[in-house]
mmCIF file of C-alpha atoms in Angstrom:
data_model
loop_
_atom_site.group_PDB
_atom_site.id
_atom_site.type_symbol
_atom_site.label_atom_id
_atom_site.label_comp_id
_atom_site.label_asym_id
_atom_site.label_seq_id
_atom_site.Cartn_x
_atom_site.Cartn_y
_atom_site.Cartn_z
ATOM 1 C CA MET A 674 -1.159 -8.350 52.670
ATOM 2 C CA VAL A 675 -1.167 -4.703 53.707
ATOM 3 C CA GLU A 676 1.210 -3.797 50.847
ATOM 4 C CA LEU A 677 -1.048 -5.532 48.291
ATOM 5 C CA ALA A 678 -4.155 -3.756 49.599
ATOM 6 C CA ARG A 679 -2.346 -0.397 49.515
ATOM 7 C CA ARG A 680 -1.306 -0.965 45.861
ATOM 8 C CA SER A 681 -4.852 -1.890 44.952
ATOM 9 C CA VAL A 682 -6.211 1.333 46.466
ATOM 10 C CA LEU A 683 -3.553 3.440 44.710
ATOM 11 C CA LEU A 684 -4.207 1.793 41.357
ATOM 12 C CA ASN A 685 -7.933 2.424 41.707
ATOM 13 C CA LEU A 686 -7.273 6.096 42.439
ATOM 14 C CA LEU A 687 -4.904 6.487 39.487
ATOM 15 C CA ALA A 688 -7.013 4.589 36.954
ATOM 16 C CA THR A 689 -9.004 6.796 34.641
ATOM 17 C CA PRO A 690 -12.618 5.835 34.076
ATOM 18 C CA LEU A 691 -13.535 4.432 30.677
ATOM 19 C CA ALA A 692 -16.910 6.211 30.417
ATOM 20 C CA PRO A 693 -15.530 9.653 29.430
ATOM 21 C CA ARG A 694 -13.474 8.057 26.654
ATOM 22 C CA LEU A 695 -16.630 6.393 25.296
ATOM 23 C CA ALA A 696 -18.662 9.611 25.302
ATOM 24 C CA PRO A 697 -20.525 10.491 22.091
ATOM 25 C CA SER A 698 -18.102 13.383 21.559
ATOM 26 C CA ALA A 699 -15.145 10.977 21.392
ATOM 27 C CA ARG A 700 -14.053 10.694 17.761
ATOM 28 C CA LEU A 701 -12.444 7.537 16.435
ATOM 29 C CA THR A 702 -9.748 8.020 13.821
ATOM 30 C CA LEU A 703 -7.858 5.730 11.489
ATOM 31 C CA PRO A 704 -4.236 4.863 12.165
ATOM 32 C CA THR A 705 -1.806 5.780 9.406
ATOM 33 C CA ALA A 706 0.832 3.460 8.011
ATOM 34 C CA SER A 707 3.389 5.144 10.283
ATOM 35 C CA GLY A 708 1.282 4.311 13.352
ATOM 36 C CA GLU A 709 0.171 7.901 13.943
ATOM 37 C CA VAL A 710 -3.531 8.587 14.316
ATOM 38 C CA GLY A 711 -5.130 10.287 11.310
ATOM 39 C CA MET A 712 -8.512 11.749 10.494
ATOM 40 C CA ALA A 713 -11.412 9.610 9.346
ATOM 41 C CA GLY A 714 -11.120 8.970 5.623
ATOM 42 C CA CYS A 715 -8.145 7.611 3.740
ATOM 43 C CA VAL A 716 -5.143 5.983 5.341
ATOM 44 C CA SER A 717 -1.936 7.864 4.571
ATOM 45 C CA TYR A 718 1.140 6.126 3.186
ATOM 46 C CA PRO A 719 4.879 6.892 3.029
ATOM 47 C CA ASP A 720 5.881 9.478 0.404
ATOM 48 C CA TRP A 721 8.011 6.974 -1.523
ATOM 49 C CA LEU A 722 4.755 5.446 -2.837
ATOM 50 C CA LEU A 723 3.781 8.672 -4.678
ATOM 51 C CA GLY A 724 3.211 8.140 -8.383
ATOM 52 C CA THR A 725 1.891 5.372 -10.611
ATOM 53 C CA TRP A 726 3.201 1.844 -10.174
ATOM 54 C CA ASP A 727 3.150 -1.006 -12.701
ATOM 55 C CA VAL A 728 2.091 -4.096 -10.726
ATOM 56 C CA SER A 729 2.591 -7.755 -11.625
ATOM 57 C CA ASN A 730 0.452 -10.067 -9.516
ATOM 58 C CA THR A 731 0.732 -13.865 -9.618
ATOM 59 C CA LEU A 732 -1.450 -15.982 -7.335
ATOM 60 C CA GLN A 733 0.846 -18.491 -5.658
ATOM 61 C CA ARG A 734 -1.424 -20.025 -3.050
ATOM 62 C CA PHE A 735 -4.886 -19.815 -1.562
ATOM 63 C CA VAL A 736 -5.410 -20.393 2.140
ATOM 64 C CA MET A 737 -8.494 -20.435 4.319
ATOM 65 C CA PRO A 738 -7.172 -19.550 7.795
ATOM 66 C CA LEU A 739 -10.586 -19.937 9.435
ATOM 67 C CA GLY A 740 -11.459 -23.137 7.590
ATOM 68 C CA SER A 741 -13.367 -24.049 4.457
ATOM 69 C CA ALA A 742 -16.716 -23.806 6.248
ATOM 70 C CA LEU A 743 -16.417 -19.999 6.098
ATOM 71 C CA VAL A 744 -15.504 -19.814 2.385
ATOM 72 C CA ASP A 745 -18.257 -20.531 -0.116
ATOM 73 C CA PRO A 746 -17.635 -23.305 -2.688
ATOM 74 C CA LEU A 747 -17.699 -20.889 -5.666
ATOM 75 C CA THR A 748 -14.870 -18.815 -4.153
ATOM 76 C CA GLN A 749 -12.869 -21.981 -3.452
ATOM 77 C CA LEU A 750 -13.329 -23.273 -7.025
ATOM 78 C CA SER A 751 -12.478 -19.874 -8.492
ATOM 79 C CA ALA A 752 -9.273 -19.646 -6.428
ATOM 80 C CA MET A 753 -8.221 -23.175 -7.376
ATOM 81 C CA ASP A 754 -8.882 -22.391 -11.054
ATOM 82 C CA ASP A 755 -6.763 -19.228 -10.772
ATOM 83 C CA LEU A 756 -3.947 -21.284 -9.239
ATOM 84 C CA ARG A 757 -4.098 -23.855 -12.054
ATOM 85 C CA ARG A 758 -3.900 -21.138 -14.726
ATOM 86 C CA ASP A 759 -0.711 -19.733 -13.151
ATOM 87 C CA GLU A 760 -1.540 -16.384 -14.738
ATOM 88 C CA THR A 761 0.287 -13.127 -13.981
ATOM 89 C CA LEU A 762 -2.037 -10.138 -13.871
ATOM 90 C CA ARG A 763 -0.668 -6.682 -14.746
ATOM 91 C CA TYR A 764 -2.275 -3.425 -13.757
ATOM 92 C CA LEU A 765 -1.441 0.070 -12.522
ATOM 93 C CA LEU A 766 -1.784 1.439 -8.984
ATOM 94 C CA ARG A 767 -1.555 5.144 -8.162
ATOM 95 C CA TRP A 768 -0.814 7.183 -5.015
ATOM 96 C CA THR A 769 -1.364 10.954 -4.928
ATOM 97 C CA ARG A 770 -1.450 13.775 -2.387
ATOM 98 C CA ASP A 771 -4.734 14.697 -0.734
ATOM 99 C CA GLY A 772 -5.812 18.217 0.290
ATOM 100 C CA THR A 773 -3.633 18.070 3.403
ATOM 101 C CA GLY A 774 -0.530 16.968 1.487
ATOM 102 C CA ALA A 775 -0.637 13.376 2.761
ATOM 103 C CA CYS A 776 0.187 10.504 0.413
ATOM 104 C CA VAL A 777 -3.030 8.513 -0.210
ATOM 105 C CA GLN A 778 -4.037 5.893 -2.726
ATOM 106 C CA ASP A 779 -6.302 6.886 -5.607
ATOM 107 C CA ARG A 780 -8.971 4.409 -4.566
ATOM 108 C CA ALA A 781 -11.252 4.867 -7.593
ATOM 109 C CA PHE A 782 -8.369 4.409 -10.054
ATOM 110 C CA ASN A 783 -6.810 1.511 -8.131
ATOM 111 C CA GLY A 784 -10.152 -0.262 -7.705
ATOM 112 C CA ALA A 785 -10.933 0.024 -11.415
ATOM 113 C CA GLN A 786 -7.455 -1.176 -12.412
ATOM 114 C CA GLU A 787 -7.504 -4.216 -10.120
ATOM 115 C CA ALA A 788 -11.082 -5.142 -11.038
ATOM 116 C CA ALA A 789 -10.335 -4.908 -14.773
ATOM 117 C CA ALA A 790 -7.245 -7.101 -14.368
ATOM 118 C CA PHE A 791 -9.147 -9.751 -12.417
ATOM 119 C CA LEU A 792 -12.108 -9.658 -14.847
ATOM 120 C CA GLY A 793 -9.896 -10.293 -17.853
ATOM 121 C CA ASP A 794 -12.015 -11.253 -20.868
ATOM 122 C CA LEU A 795 -15.187 -11.616 -18.790
ATOM 123 C CA GLY A 796 -16.037 -7.924 -18.994
ATOM 124 C CA SER A 797 -14.795 -4.442 -18.300
ATOM 125 C CA VAL A 798 -15.114 -1.661 -15.746
ATOM 126 C CA ALA A 799 -17.692 0.902 -16.863
ATOM 127 C CA ALA A 800 -17.085 3.356 -13.987
ATOM 128 C CA SER A 801 -15.364 3.601 -10.619
ATOM 129 C CA VAL A 802 -16.135 6.227 -7.957
ATOM 130 C CA PHE A 803 -14.722 6.657 -4.450
ATOM 131 C CA ALA A 804 -16.338 9.007 -1.931
ATOM 132 C CA THR A 805 -16.445 9.520 1.833
ATOM 133 C CA PRO A 806 -20.090 10.315 2.614
ATOM 134 C CA PRO A 807 -21.150 11.053 6.219
ATOM 135 C CA ASP A 808 -22.598 7.547 6.643
ATOM 136 C CA ALA A 809 -19.303 5.925 5.520
ATOM 137 C CA PRO A 810 -16.457 7.922 7.105
ATOM 138 C CA HIS A 811 -13.814 5.487 5.856
ATOM 139 C CA GLY A 812 -15.047 5.748 2.306
ATOM 140 C CA ARG A 813 -17.169 3.866 -0.184
ATOM 141 C CA LEU A 814 -15.893 2.494 -3.482
ATOM 142 C CA ARG A 815 -18.442 1.818 -6.218
ATOM 143 C CA ILE A 816 -17.410 -0.055 -9.335
ATOM 144 C CA ASP A 817 -19.820 -0.578 -12.227
ATOM 145 C CA PHE A 818 -19.022 -3.605 -14.386
ATOM 146 C CA GLU A 819 -19.960 -4.098 -18.005
ATOM 147 C CA PRO A 820 -19.982 -7.652 -19.357
ATOM 148 C CA ASP A 821 -18.909 -8.017 -22.965
ATOM 149 C CA GLY A 822 -21.874 -6.932 -25.089
ATOM 150 C CA GLY A 823 -24.175 -6.285 -22.128
ATOM 151 C CA GLU A 824 -25.589 -3.639 -19.851
ATOM 152 C CA PRO A 825 -23.558 -2.277 -16.908
ATOM 153 C CA HIS A 826 -23.889 -4.061 -13.550
ATOM 154 C CA ARG A 827 -23.597 -2.263 -10.208
#
């Protein structure tokens, strides 16, 4: 009993309080793919991803790990329709260097490419912009869509 009490006292003395780590001056940062902590903004990737990649994407299954109650019926029907079509989508993805020399994805380009591939004949991407404003430190991607023969949608 005495040994247990002594350990408890020592652990309490050695434990650092949580409050200073939660102070307003504490800055949260994103982990990088290598597990190191990076600055707020884009996640960095290994250098071997640098360049433009030709991607082939075929939907093979659709799962709802938290149950169908959390996935709206339109999304479920759309996924099942995509599975039935057994279509392979092709698009480009690009990774570049940022101002610090880190390998990052070109989020505006990649977002536009993926969206255009998934839209198919239903429309096109009118514009794609990625920025990291102060109110969104991890970035904000905006894609404007243009249905065939119509006005752009944001």
